[in-house]
Short mmCIF file of C-alpha atoms and ligand atoms in Angstrom, two decimals:
data_model
loop_
_atom_site.label_atom_id
_atom_site.label_comp_id
_atom_site.label_asym_id
_atom_site.label_seq_id
_atom_site.Cartn_x
_atom_site.Cartn_y
_atom_site.Cartn_z
CA UNK A 1 -82.48 78.67 32.09
CA UNK A 2 -80.02 76.18 33.52
CA UNK A 3 -76.42 76.33 32.46
CA UNK A 4 -74.97 73.00 31.43
CA UNK A 5 -71.42 74.17 30.87
CA UNK A 6 -69.85 77.16 32.55
CA UNK A 7 -66.16 77.97 32.47
CA UNK A 8 -64.45 80.66 34.43
CA UNK A 9 -61.14 82.13 33.29
CA UNK A 10 -60.27 78.93 31.49
CA UNK A 11 -56.74 79.08 30.11
CA UNK A 12 -54.21 76.77 28.54
CA UNK A 13 -50.59 77.67 28.02
CA UNK A 14 -48.32 75.65 25.73
CA UNK A 15 -44.78 76.77 26.52
CA UNK A 16 -44.95 80.53 25.93
CA UNK A 17 -48.14 80.60 23.93
CA UNK A 18 -51.53 81.10 25.52
CA UNK A 19 -53.68 78.94 23.27
CA UNK A 20 -56.77 79.59 25.36
CA UNK A 21 -56.91 82.88 27.22
CA UNK A 22 -59.29 83.26 30.20
CA UNK A 23 -62.33 81.95 28.46
CA UNK A 24 -65.75 82.35 30.05
CA UNK A 25 -68.07 80.01 28.25
CA UNK A 26 -71.77 79.58 29.00
CA UNK A 27 -73.82 76.86 27.39
CA UNK A 28 -77.51 76.70 28.17
CA UNK A 29 -79.51 73.53 28.59
CA UNK A 30 -81.27 72.29 25.48
CA UNK A 31 -79.47 74.78 23.26
CA UNK A 32 -77.17 74.27 20.35
CA UNK A 33 -74.02 76.23 20.95
CA UNK A 34 -71.93 77.06 17.90
CA UNK A 35 -68.27 77.45 18.74
CA UNK A 36 -66.57 79.39 16.00
CA UNK A 37 -63.06 80.43 15.22
CA UNK A 38 -60.35 80.35 12.56
CA UNK A 39 -57.63 77.68 12.47
CA UNK A 40 -55.54 77.57 15.60
CA UNK A 41 -57.99 79.74 17.54
CA UNK A 42 -58.12 77.25 20.40
CA UNK A 43 -61.43 75.50 19.74
CA UNK A 44 -60.16 71.94 20.00
CA UNK A 45 -58.02 72.78 23.01
CA UNK A 46 -61.04 74.25 24.81
CA UNK A 47 -63.25 71.27 24.01
CA UNK A 48 -60.52 68.87 25.14
CA UNK A 49 -60.35 70.69 28.46
CA UNK A 50 -64.09 70.21 28.88
CA UNK A 51 -63.48 66.48 28.47
CA UNK A 52 -60.52 66.43 30.85
CA UNK A 53 -58.24 65.26 28.03
CA UNK A 54 -56.10 68.35 28.46
CA UNK A 55 -55.40 69.94 31.84
CA UNK A 56 -56.14 73.67 32.04
CA UNK A 57 -53.29 75.86 33.29
CA UNK A 58 -55.83 78.16 34.94
CA UNK A 59 -59.54 78.51 35.47
CA UNK A 60 -62.47 76.28 36.40
CA UNK A 61 -65.02 74.21 34.56
CA UNK A 62 -68.51 73.43 35.83
CA UNK A 63 -70.56 70.88 33.94
CA UNK A 64 -74.09 69.87 35.00
CA UNK A 65 -73.54 72.16 37.97
CA UNK A 66 -70.54 70.18 39.22
CA UNK A 67 -66.91 71.24 39.32
CA UNK A 68 -64.81 69.12 36.94
CA UNK A 69 -61.88 67.52 38.76
CA UNK A 70 -60.27 64.13 39.14
CA UNK A 71 -62.94 63.00 41.59
CA UNK A 72 -65.99 64.06 39.58
CA UNK A 73 -64.66 63.39 36.10
CA UNK A 74 -66.08 59.90 35.61
CA UNK A 75 -69.51 60.90 36.87
CA UNK A 76 -69.62 64.01 34.66
CA UNK A 77 -68.08 62.47 31.56
CA UNK A 78 -70.53 59.56 31.68
CA UNK A 79 -73.16 62.00 30.46
CA UNK A 80 -71.12 63.50 27.63
CA UNK A 81 -70.75 62.17 24.12
CA UNK A 82 -67.83 63.51 22.13
CA UNK A 83 -66.21 63.67 18.75
CA UNK A 84 -62.89 65.53 18.85
CA UNK A 85 -60.83 66.49 15.78
CA UNK A 86 -60.36 63.39 13.64
CA UNK A 87 -62.76 60.55 14.37
CA UNK A 88 -61.60 57.77 16.70
CA UNK A 89 -61.89 54.13 15.72
CA UNK A 90 -60.26 50.69 15.73
CA UNK A 91 -59.29 50.19 12.10
CA UNK A 92 -59.18 46.39 12.24
CA UNK A 93 -62.76 46.10 13.51
CA UNK A 94 -66.09 46.72 11.80
CA UNK A 95 -68.36 49.62 12.75
CA UNK A 96 -70.58 47.39 14.86
CA UNK A 97 -67.58 45.84 16.64
CA UNK A 98 -66.22 49.33 17.33
CA UNK A 99 -69.51 50.39 18.85
CA UNK A 100 -69.78 47.14 20.80
CA UNK A 101 -66.60 48.02 22.68
CA UNK A 102 -67.92 51.47 23.54
CA UNK A 103 -71.27 49.96 24.47
CA UNK A 104 -69.63 47.60 26.98
CA UNK A 105 -67.58 50.42 28.49
CA UNK A 106 -70.55 52.78 28.65
CA UNK A 107 -72.77 50.05 30.04
CA UNK A 108 -75.73 50.89 27.81
CA UNK A 109 -78.20 48.65 26.02
CA UNK A 110 -76.80 46.68 23.04
CA UNK A 111 -79.83 47.74 21.02
CA UNK A 112 -78.40 51.28 20.95
CA UNK A 113 -75.76 50.06 18.50
CA UNK A 114 -78.20 49.43 15.68
CA UNK A 115 -80.14 52.50 16.55
CA UNK A 116 -77.19 54.87 16.20
CA UNK A 117 -75.89 53.06 13.14
CA UNK A 118 -79.28 53.71 11.60
CA UNK A 119 -79.22 57.38 12.65
CA UNK A 120 -75.88 58.00 10.95
CA UNK A 121 -76.85 55.77 8.01
CA UNK A 122 -74.07 53.25 8.38
CA UNK A 123 -76.37 50.30 8.88
CA UNK A 124 -75.54 48.83 5.51
CA UNK A 125 -71.79 48.83 6.06
CA UNK A 126 -71.84 46.22 8.81
CA UNK A 127 -69.17 43.81 7.70
CA UNK A 128 -66.56 46.25 6.42
CA UNK A 129 -63.47 47.04 8.45
CA UNK A 130 -63.29 50.68 9.45
CA UNK A 131 -59.74 51.12 8.06
CA UNK A 132 -61.26 50.78 4.59
CA UNK A 133 -63.87 53.46 5.26
CA UNK A 134 -63.75 56.87 3.61
CA UNK A 135 -63.15 59.91 5.83
CA UNK A 136 -66.81 60.83 5.74
CA UNK A 137 -67.84 57.33 6.80
CA UNK A 138 -65.35 57.41 9.67
CA UNK A 139 -66.81 60.74 10.69
CA UNK A 140 -70.27 59.20 10.74
CA UNK A 141 -69.00 56.33 12.86
CA UNK A 142 -67.43 58.87 15.21
CA UNK A 143 -70.79 60.57 15.53
CA UNK A 144 -72.47 57.23 16.15
CA UNK A 145 -70.00 56.61 18.98
CA UNK A 146 -70.76 60.02 20.45
CA UNK A 147 -74.50 59.37 20.34
CA UNK A 148 -74.31 55.79 21.60
CA UNK A 149 -75.36 56.51 25.17
CA UNK A 150 -77.80 59.27 24.16
CA UNK A 151 -75.94 61.60 26.51
CA UNK A 152 -77.19 64.83 28.02
CA UNK A 153 -74.37 66.80 26.44
CA UNK A 154 -72.83 66.28 23.03
CA UNK A 155 -69.50 67.86 22.12
CA UNK A 156 -68.76 67.82 18.40
CA UNK A 157 -65.54 69.27 17.06
CA UNK A 158 -65.95 70.04 13.36
CA UNK A 159 -68.36 67.18 12.73
CA UNK A 160 -68.88 68.09 9.09
CA UNK A 161 -65.17 67.65 8.33
CA UNK A 162 -64.86 65.31 5.35
CA UNK A 163 -68.56 65.11 4.61
CA UNK A 164 -70.01 65.72 1.17
CA UNK A 165 -72.60 68.52 0.70
CA UNK A 166 -75.49 66.13 1.14
CA UNK A 167 -73.80 64.75 4.25
CA UNK A 168 -73.31 68.24 5.65
CA UNK A 169 -76.97 69.02 5.14
CA UNK A 170 -77.93 65.72 6.76
CA UNK A 171 -75.62 66.31 9.70
CA UNK A 172 -77.07 69.77 10.19
CA UNK A 173 -80.61 68.45 10.28
CA UNK A 174 -79.60 65.66 12.60
CA UNK A 175 -77.92 68.03 15.07
CA UNK A 176 -80.88 70.39 14.84
CA UNK A 177 -83.23 67.57 15.83
CA UNK A 178 -81.25 66.32 18.85
CA UNK A 179 -82.43 68.78 21.54
CA UNK A 180 -86.09 68.16 20.77
CA UNK A 181 -85.88 64.42 20.22
CA UNK A 182 -83.54 63.44 23.02
CA UNK A 183 -83.29 66.54 25.16
CA UNK A 184 -79.61 66.93 24.39
CA UNK A 185 -77.48 70.02 24.64
CA UNK A 186 -74.98 70.31 21.80
CA UNK A 187 -71.69 72.16 21.46
CA UNK A 188 -70.53 72.16 17.86
CA UNK A 189 -67.40 73.84 16.57
CA UNK A 190 -66.76 75.13 13.08
CA UNK A 191 -64.70 77.52 10.99
CA UNK A 192 -67.73 78.85 9.18
CA UNK A 193 -70.42 81.05 10.62
CA UNK A 194 -72.68 80.25 7.68
CA UNK A 195 -72.51 76.56 8.53
CA UNK A 196 -73.57 77.18 12.10
CA UNK A 197 -76.07 79.85 11.18
CA UNK A 198 -78.99 77.58 10.44
CA UNK A 199 -78.68 75.41 13.48
CA UNK A 200 -77.19 77.23 16.47
CA UNK A 201 -79.18 79.03 19.13
CA UNK A 202 -76.16 80.63 20.71
CA UNK A 203 -72.67 81.17 19.46
CA UNK A 204 -69.26 81.85 20.88
CA UNK A 205 -66.62 83.29 18.59
CA UNK A 206 -63.02 82.70 19.58
CA UNK A 207 -59.87 84.13 18.04
CA UNK A 208 -56.33 83.69 19.33
CA UNK A 209 -57.71 82.02 22.43
CA UNK A 210 -59.99 84.91 23.40
CA UNK A 211 -63.76 85.01 23.31
CA UNK A 212 -64.74 87.78 20.92
CA UNK A 213 -68.49 87.39 21.09
CA UNK A 214 -70.85 85.20 23.04
CA UNK A 215 -74.59 85.27 22.99
CA UNK A 216 -77.69 84.45 21.00
CA UNK A 217 -77.15 84.18 17.29
CA UNK A 218 -80.02 86.48 16.36
CA UNK A 219 -78.59 89.25 18.52
CA UNK A 220 -75.45 89.16 16.42
CA UNK A 221 -77.56 89.70 13.32
CA UNK A 222 -79.22 92.69 14.88
CA UNK A 223 -76.20 94.48 16.30
CA UNK A 224 -74.22 94.28 13.09
CA UNK A 225 -75.97 95.88 10.17
CA UNK A 226 -73.76 94.13 7.66
CA UNK A 227 -75.90 91.50 6.06
CA UNK A 228 -73.10 89.13 5.19
CA UNK A 229 -72.38 86.71 8.01
CA UNK A 230 -68.82 85.92 6.99
CA UNK A 231 -68.11 89.64 7.07
CA UNK A 232 -69.28 89.82 10.67
CA UNK A 233 -67.12 86.85 11.47
CA UNK A 234 -64.07 88.32 9.75
CA UNK A 235 -64.64 91.63 11.50
CA UNK A 236 -64.73 89.98 14.90
CA UNK A 237 -61.80 87.64 14.40
CA UNK A 238 -59.80 90.10 12.35
CA UNK A 239 -59.82 92.68 15.13
CA UNK A 240 -57.82 90.33 17.26
CA UNK A 241 -55.31 89.11 14.71
CA UNK A 242 -54.43 92.65 13.61
CA UNK A 243 -53.42 93.56 17.16
CA UNK B 1 -62.31 46.15 35.44
CA UNK B 2 -63.99 43.03 34.04
CA UNK B 3 -65.61 45.26 31.41
CA UNK B 4 -62.24 46.65 30.41
CA UNK B 5 -60.67 43.20 30.18
CA UNK B 6 -63.58 41.98 28.11
CA UNK B 7 -63.04 44.92 25.77
CA UNK B 8 -59.33 44.18 25.52
CA UNK B 9 -60.25 40.69 24.42
CA UNK B 10 -62.77 41.94 21.88
CA UNK B 11 -60.30 44.45 20.49
CA UNK B 12 -57.71 41.81 19.72
CA UNK B 13 -59.92 40.16 17.13
CA UNK B 14 -58.08 39.68 13.85
CA UNK B 15 -54.87 40.88 15.49
CA UNK B 16 -53.42 37.38 16.05
CA UNK B 17 -51.61 38.48 19.18
CA UNK B 18 -51.86 35.15 21.01
CA UNK B 19 -50.94 33.37 17.81
CA UNK B 20 -47.82 35.54 17.37
CA UNK B 21 -46.85 35.00 21.00
CA UNK B 22 -47.19 31.23 20.62
CA UNK B 23 -45.16 31.30 17.44
CA UNK B 24 -42.32 33.10 19.21
CA UNK B 25 -42.52 30.60 22.07
CA UNK B 26 -42.25 27.70 19.63
CA UNK B 27 -39.22 29.28 17.98
CA UNK B 28 -37.70 29.82 21.42
CA UNK B 29 -38.29 26.18 22.36
CA UNK B 30 -36.74 24.95 19.13
CA UNK B 31 -33.73 27.16 19.70
CA UNK B 32 -33.36 26.13 23.35
CA UNK B 33 -33.96 22.41 23.01
CA UNK B 34 -32.38 21.62 19.69
CA UNK B 35 -28.85 20.35 19.98
CA UNK B 36 -26.49 17.46 20.25
CA UNK B 37 -27.17 15.63 23.48
CA UNK B 38 -24.00 13.88 24.61
CA UNK B 39 -23.71 11.35 27.40
CA UNK B 40 -22.65 14.17 29.71
CA UNK B 41 -25.68 16.29 28.89
CA UNK B 42 -28.13 13.39 29.30
CA UNK B 43 -26.59 12.63 32.68
CA UNK B 44 -26.68 16.24 33.84
CA UNK B 45 -29.63 17.31 31.72
CA UNK B 46 -31.80 18.88 34.39
CA UNK B 47 -28.99 21.01 35.78
CA UNK B 48 -27.72 21.86 32.32
CA UNK B 49 -31.07 23.37 31.41
CA UNK B 50 -31.08 25.50 34.54
CA UNK B 51 -27.63 26.71 33.54
CA UNK B 52 -28.37 27.37 29.88
CA UNK B 53 -31.96 28.51 29.65
CA UNK B 54 -31.69 31.91 31.42
CA UNK B 55 -29.61 33.13 28.51
CA UNK B 56 -32.24 32.02 26.00
CA UNK B 57 -34.92 33.67 28.11
CA UNK B 58 -32.92 36.90 28.18
CA UNK B 59 -33.22 37.02 24.41
CA UNK B 60 -36.76 35.83 23.83
CA UNK B 61 -38.74 37.12 26.80
CA UNK B 62 -37.95 40.80 26.15
CA UNK B 63 -38.67 40.24 22.46
CA UNK B 64 -42.03 38.73 23.31
CA UNK B 65 -42.77 41.67 25.61
CA UNK B 66 -41.92 44.23 22.95
CA UNK B 67 -44.18 42.60 20.39
CA UNK B 68 -47.16 41.90 22.62
CA UNK B 69 -47.20 45.29 24.35
CA UNK B 70 -46.76 47.35 21.21
CA UNK B 71 -49.38 45.35 19.30
CA UNK B 72 -51.82 45.88 22.16
CA UNK B 73 -51.24 49.62 22.49
CA UNK B 74 -50.83 50.47 18.83
CA UNK B 75 -54.54 49.86 18.18
CA UNK B 76 -55.47 52.88 20.27
CA UNK B 77 -52.72 55.10 18.89
CA UNK B 78 -53.58 54.35 15.27
CA UNK B 79 -57.20 55.44 15.44
CA UNK B 80 -56.67 58.09 18.17
CA UNK B 81 -58.87 55.92 20.33
CA UNK B 82 -57.34 57.06 23.63
CA UNK B 83 -59.27 60.28 23.15
CA UNK B 84 -62.42 58.23 23.30
CA UNK B 85 -61.77 55.61 25.96
CA UNK B 86 -60.01 57.98 28.39
CA UNK B 87 -63.25 59.92 28.54
CA UNK B 88 -65.33 56.83 29.22
CA UNK B 89 -63.19 54.83 31.63
CA UNK B 90 -60.87 55.61 34.52
CA UNK B 91 -57.38 56.29 33.25
CA UNK B 92 -55.63 54.14 35.85
CA UNK B 93 -57.90 51.20 35.12
CA UNK B 94 -57.15 51.37 31.42
CA UNK B 95 -53.45 51.15 32.28
CA UNK B 96 -54.11 48.17 34.56
CA UNK B 97 -56.42 46.32 32.19
CA UNK B 98 -53.96 46.48 29.35
CA UNK B 99 -51.14 45.43 31.66
CA UNK B 100 -53.08 42.46 32.99
CA UNK B 101 -54.27 41.37 29.59
CA UNK B 102 -50.85 41.65 27.96
CA UNK B 103 -48.95 40.03 30.78
CA UNK B 104 -51.43 37.16 30.95
CA UNK B 105 -50.43 36.25 27.42
CA UNK B 106 -46.74 36.42 28.32
CA UNK B 107 -47.32 34.45 31.51
CA UNK B 108 -49.18 31.76 29.62
CA UNK B 109 -46.24 31.47 27.20
CA UNK B 110 -43.84 31.26 30.16
CA UNK B 111 -45.77 28.38 31.71
CA UNK B 112 -46.09 26.59 28.40
CA UNK B 113 -42.39 27.00 27.81
CA UNK B 114 -41.60 25.63 31.25
CA UNK B 115 -43.86 22.60 30.87
CA UNK B 116 -42.56 21.71 27.42
CA UNK B 117 -38.99 21.98 28.71
CA UNK B 118 -39.68 19.47 31.50
CA UNK B 119 -41.57 17.08 29.23
CA UNK B 120 -38.71 17.29 26.78
CA UNK B 121 -36.27 16.35 29.53
CA UNK B 122 -38.24 13.22 30.30
CA UNK B 123 -38.51 12.29 26.63
CA UNK B 124 -34.74 12.66 26.23
CA UNK B 125 -34.32 10.47 29.28
CA UNK B 126 -32.39 12.84 31.55
CA UNK B 127 -31.05 10.98 34.59
CA UNK B 128 -33.25 11.13 37.63
CA UNK B 129 -36.46 12.98 38.25
CA UNK B 130 -36.89 16.66 37.59
CA UNK B 131 -35.67 18.67 40.62
CA UNK B 132 -39.05 20.30 40.95
CA UNK B 133 -38.13 22.82 43.66
CA UNK B 134 -35.25 24.10 41.56
CA UNK B 135 -37.48 24.25 38.51
CA UNK B 136 -40.14 26.21 40.38
CA UNK B 137 -37.46 28.65 41.46
CA UNK B 138 -36.30 28.87 37.88
CA UNK B 139 -39.88 29.63 36.81
CA UNK B 140 -40.12 32.36 39.41
CA UNK B 141 -36.79 33.80 38.31
CA UNK B 142 -38.01 33.86 34.73
CA UNK B 143 -41.44 35.32 35.36
CA UNK B 144 -40.40 38.18 37.65
CA UNK B 145 -37.72 39.69 35.38
CA UNK B 146 -40.14 39.27 32.48
CA UNK B 147 -42.77 41.14 34.44
CA UNK B 148 -40.30 43.98 35.02
CA UNK B 149 -39.46 44.12 31.33
CA UNK B 150 -43.14 43.97 30.45
CA UNK B 151 -44.10 46.88 32.70
CA UNK B 152 -41.38 48.92 31.04
CA UNK B 153 -42.48 48.04 27.50
CA UNK B 154 -46.15 48.45 28.38
CA UNK B 155 -45.58 51.95 29.73
CA UNK B 156 -43.53 53.28 26.85
CA UNK B 157 -45.88 51.67 24.34
CA UNK B 158 -48.70 53.63 25.93
CA UNK B 159 -46.78 56.88 26.18
CA UNK B 160 -45.28 57.00 22.70
CA UNK B 161 -47.43 57.05 19.64
CA UNK B 162 -44.54 55.89 17.49
CA UNK B 163 -44.01 52.21 18.22
CA UNK B 164 -40.59 52.28 16.53
CA UNK B 165 -39.35 54.15 19.62
CA UNK B 166 -40.58 51.42 21.94
CA UNK B 167 -39.11 48.78 19.68
CA UNK B 168 -35.66 50.37 19.71
CA UNK B 169 -35.74 51.03 23.44
CA UNK B 170 -36.63 47.39 23.99
CA UNK B 171 -33.98 46.04 21.64
CA UNK B 172 -31.28 48.24 23.16
CA UNK B 173 -32.30 47.07 26.61
CA UNK B 174 -32.19 43.45 25.50
CA UNK B 175 -28.69 43.90 24.09
CA UNK B 176 -27.48 45.56 27.28
CA UNK B 177 -28.92 42.64 29.22
CA UNK B 178 -27.23 40.08 26.99
CA UNK B 179 -23.97 41.94 26.99
CA UNK B 180 -23.99 42.02 30.77
CA UNK B 181 -24.62 38.27 30.90
CA UNK B 182 -21.44 37.63 28.97
CA UNK B 183 -19.48 39.67 31.48
CA UNK B 184 -20.03 37.85 34.77
CA UNK B 185 -16.76 39.39 36.02
CA UNK B 186 -18.56 42.70 36.41
CA UNK B 187 -21.70 41.72 38.34
CA UNK B 188 -22.83 45.32 38.84
CA UNK B 189 -23.36 45.59 35.08
CA UNK B 190 -26.14 43.01 34.93
CA UNK B 191 -27.70 44.31 38.10
CA UNK B 192 -28.14 47.77 36.64
CA UNK B 193 -30.42 46.70 33.77
CA UNK B 194 -33.75 44.99 34.29
CA UNK B 195 -32.88 42.89 31.24
CA UNK B 196 -29.81 41.56 33.05
CA UNK B 197 -31.78 39.95 35.88
CA UNK B 198 -32.18 36.69 34.01
CA UNK B 199 -28.43 36.42 34.64
CA UNK B 200 -28.47 37.82 38.16
CA UNK B 201 -30.99 35.17 39.19
CA UNK B 202 -29.28 32.29 37.41
CA UNK B 203 -28.41 29.89 40.22
CA UNK B 204 -26.64 26.98 38.55
CA UNK B 205 -23.03 27.30 37.46
CA UNK B 206 -20.76 25.16 35.32
CA UNK B 207 -17.43 24.38 36.92
CA UNK B 208 -14.33 22.44 35.90
CA UNK B 209 -14.75 23.08 32.21
CA UNK B 210 -11.45 23.61 30.38
CA UNK B 211 -10.52 24.11 26.77
CA UNK B 212 -8.38 20.98 26.65
CA UNK B 213 -10.40 18.57 28.71
CA UNK B 214 -13.80 19.99 27.76
CA UNK B 215 -16.48 18.28 29.84
CA UNK B 216 -14.19 15.56 31.24
CA UNK B 217 -14.11 16.93 34.77
CA UNK B 218 -16.96 19.40 34.41
CA UNK B 219 -19.87 19.52 36.81
CA UNK B 220 -22.86 21.73 37.54
CA UNK B 221 -23.39 23.15 40.97
CA UNK B 222 -26.06 25.19 42.69
CA UNK B 223 -24.81 28.63 43.65
CA UNK B 224 -26.08 31.10 46.21
CA UNK B 225 -29.32 32.71 45.22
CA UNK B 226 -29.18 36.48 45.25
CA UNK B 227 -32.33 37.13 47.28
CA UNK B 228 -31.35 40.70 47.96
CA UNK B 229 -31.36 41.55 44.29
CA UNK B 230 -34.54 39.56 43.80
CA UNK B 231 -36.16 41.83 46.37
CA UNK B 232 -34.66 44.86 44.65
CA UNK B 233 -36.12 43.66 41.36
CA UNK B 234 -39.56 43.44 42.91
CA UNK B 235 -39.11 46.96 44.28
CA UNK B 236 -38.11 48.10 40.77
CA UNK B 237 -41.32 46.56 39.41
CA UNK B 238 -43.42 48.44 41.94
CA UNK B 239 -41.65 51.74 41.28
CA UNK B 240 -41.96 51.35 37.51
CA UNK B 241 -45.64 50.51 37.86
CA UNK B 242 -46.38 53.53 40.04
CA UNK B 243 -44.42 55.94 37.86
CA UNK B 244 -45.75 54.46 34.62
CA UNK B 245 -49.34 54.70 35.76
CA UNK B 246 -48.84 58.27 36.91
CA UNK B 247 -47.28 59.28 33.60
CA UNK B 248 -50.09 57.64 31.66
CA UNK B 249 -52.77 59.32 33.75
CA UNK B 250 -51.16 62.72 33.22
CA UNK B 251 -50.86 62.24 29.48
CA UNK B 252 -52.71 64.74 27.30
CA UNK B 253 -54.23 63.41 24.12
N1 ATP C 301 -50.04 69.67 22.17
C1 ATP C 301 -49.79 70.95 21.82
N2 ATP C 301 -48.56 71.47 22.02
C2 ATP C 301 -48.29 72.75 21.69
N3 ATP C 301 -49.18 73.58 21.13
C3 ATP C 301 -50.42 73.13 20.90
C4 ATP C 301 -50.79 71.79 21.23
N4 ATP C 301 -52.09 71.62 20.90
C5 ATP C 301 -52.50 72.79 20.39
N5 ATP C 301 -51.52 73.71 20.39
C6 ATP C 301 -51.62 75.09 19.92
O1 ATP C 301 -52.77 75.66 20.42
C7 ATP C 301 -53.38 76.52 19.48
C8 ATP C 301 -54.84 76.18 19.35
O2 ATP C 301 -54.98 74.89 18.76
P1 ATP C 301 -56.39 74.21 18.54
O3 ATP C 301 -56.14 72.86 18.00
O4 ATP C 301 -57.18 74.34 19.77
O5 ATP C 301 -57.02 75.13 17.41
P2 ATP C 301 -58.42 74.97 16.66
O6 ATP C 301 -59.20 76.19 16.96
O7 ATP C 301 -59.04 73.69 17.00
O8 ATP C 301 -57.96 74.99 15.14
P3 ATP C 301 -58.54 74.18 13.89
O9 ATP C 301 -59.68 74.96 13.39
O10 ATP C 301 -57.41 74.19 12.94
O11 ATP C 301 -58.89 72.82 14.36
C9 ATP C 301 -52.59 76.36 18.20
O12 ATP C 301 -51.77 77.51 18.05
C10 ATP C 301 -51.76 75.15 18.41
O13 ATP C 301 -50.51 75.29 17.79
MG1 MG C 302 -59.50 71.92 15.98
#
């Protein structure tokens, strides 16, 4: 199976701290990749490096089989939709006006705007300014922006942040449906293994910048005879922090 | 590039940026043109403006630049939107598009200001026709220092999330510029701040003015134009642009 994202020895050093420590990440085409780790593990930093928002201090990134650098970045990033940390938006504009700006920049069909607004269920909030949205609604708008071009690769950093239980369930089902419906590959980060459990095909567990486990999710279930998922997760991440 | 400029325009909806810029220009015009016009000032009106207005520009143009640039860049900072658009568009082009869009507003205000000043001169009945060559030079010597100030403000507005920093940097610069204009004895002072170039490029002087006689024997005269420092100013613009763009492109968000 083709690898959509492949990193080799990817590292990021902030002053004296190695926030990401020679990470080898492999994301397969059409899969949902759950990227797990406790707070400060380096998830957001890694995902930002994939988007060329943060420059790695060492290592390489290949996306769609091409090396990510200043020459290829535009070509590669054109096929990635992203939602990093807090959602991005123009507070003084409405959801549709926000998406209109992205639509012009992405050069995609204007009809995509209504389509994605419908997918994230914001189609009835047309005339409201985004600054008056709740966190969950902003998160939905952020997801709409990430989906707008129906990209080959979707990078979602804690997309369920701020959503209510029904919203989390909805988001999970939505993400689950993306590979089949649109042929997307999805990287989704989270603190909770249980949250990822029902949707990911593969997972990578990161703690203190190091990859502790990477592989198919079901293999993790088999190798560890503990039934409780959070226990597995704590075991893996705890090993590192107690060092 | 056209796409980016179109987006800049769409983003400024409900931000009243052009409106604010026009308001400042109107205040500036009121400040500059209001006054007691004596026989002397009607007779020498055109030259008097060329002598007086650089000082007014040194106050208002930097102020206009601070406000326009920080209003334009704050939108992205507030909603962490750089994270989104830097992924979609080329970093250098985002820097350029915002610079072009913002400076177009300032440039429009400059032209408006210049036209109103000339029309006002005719309405007041200044002697003779407007010395158009001198006024075009004056326009050039207003626009170029303003461009330098704008590049500076534009860059720091993009680099710093906190727009209070850019505001203070701009105000301090403006004060340094003004301060240097009141000290023509030390010409190096005004030449070392971009904000002082409104004074460096002022080319009409007032002579023969004394405390006792006032304007009795006073006259305005054209002085040498400092083309060397005009060239240096253009070089400063280019250097600031190159460095600013590089810093912005290397920024991590
Ligand atoms: N700009 C920065 N300057 C210095 N250190 C940073 C910077 N950004 C991140 N770090 C550090 O890098 C480490 C990893 O941060 P990161 O945001 O990637 O964690 P995370 O896994 O996304 O955590 P969370 O689950 O809380 O979002 C942290 O220790 C953080 O302090
Ligand atoms: Mg994070």
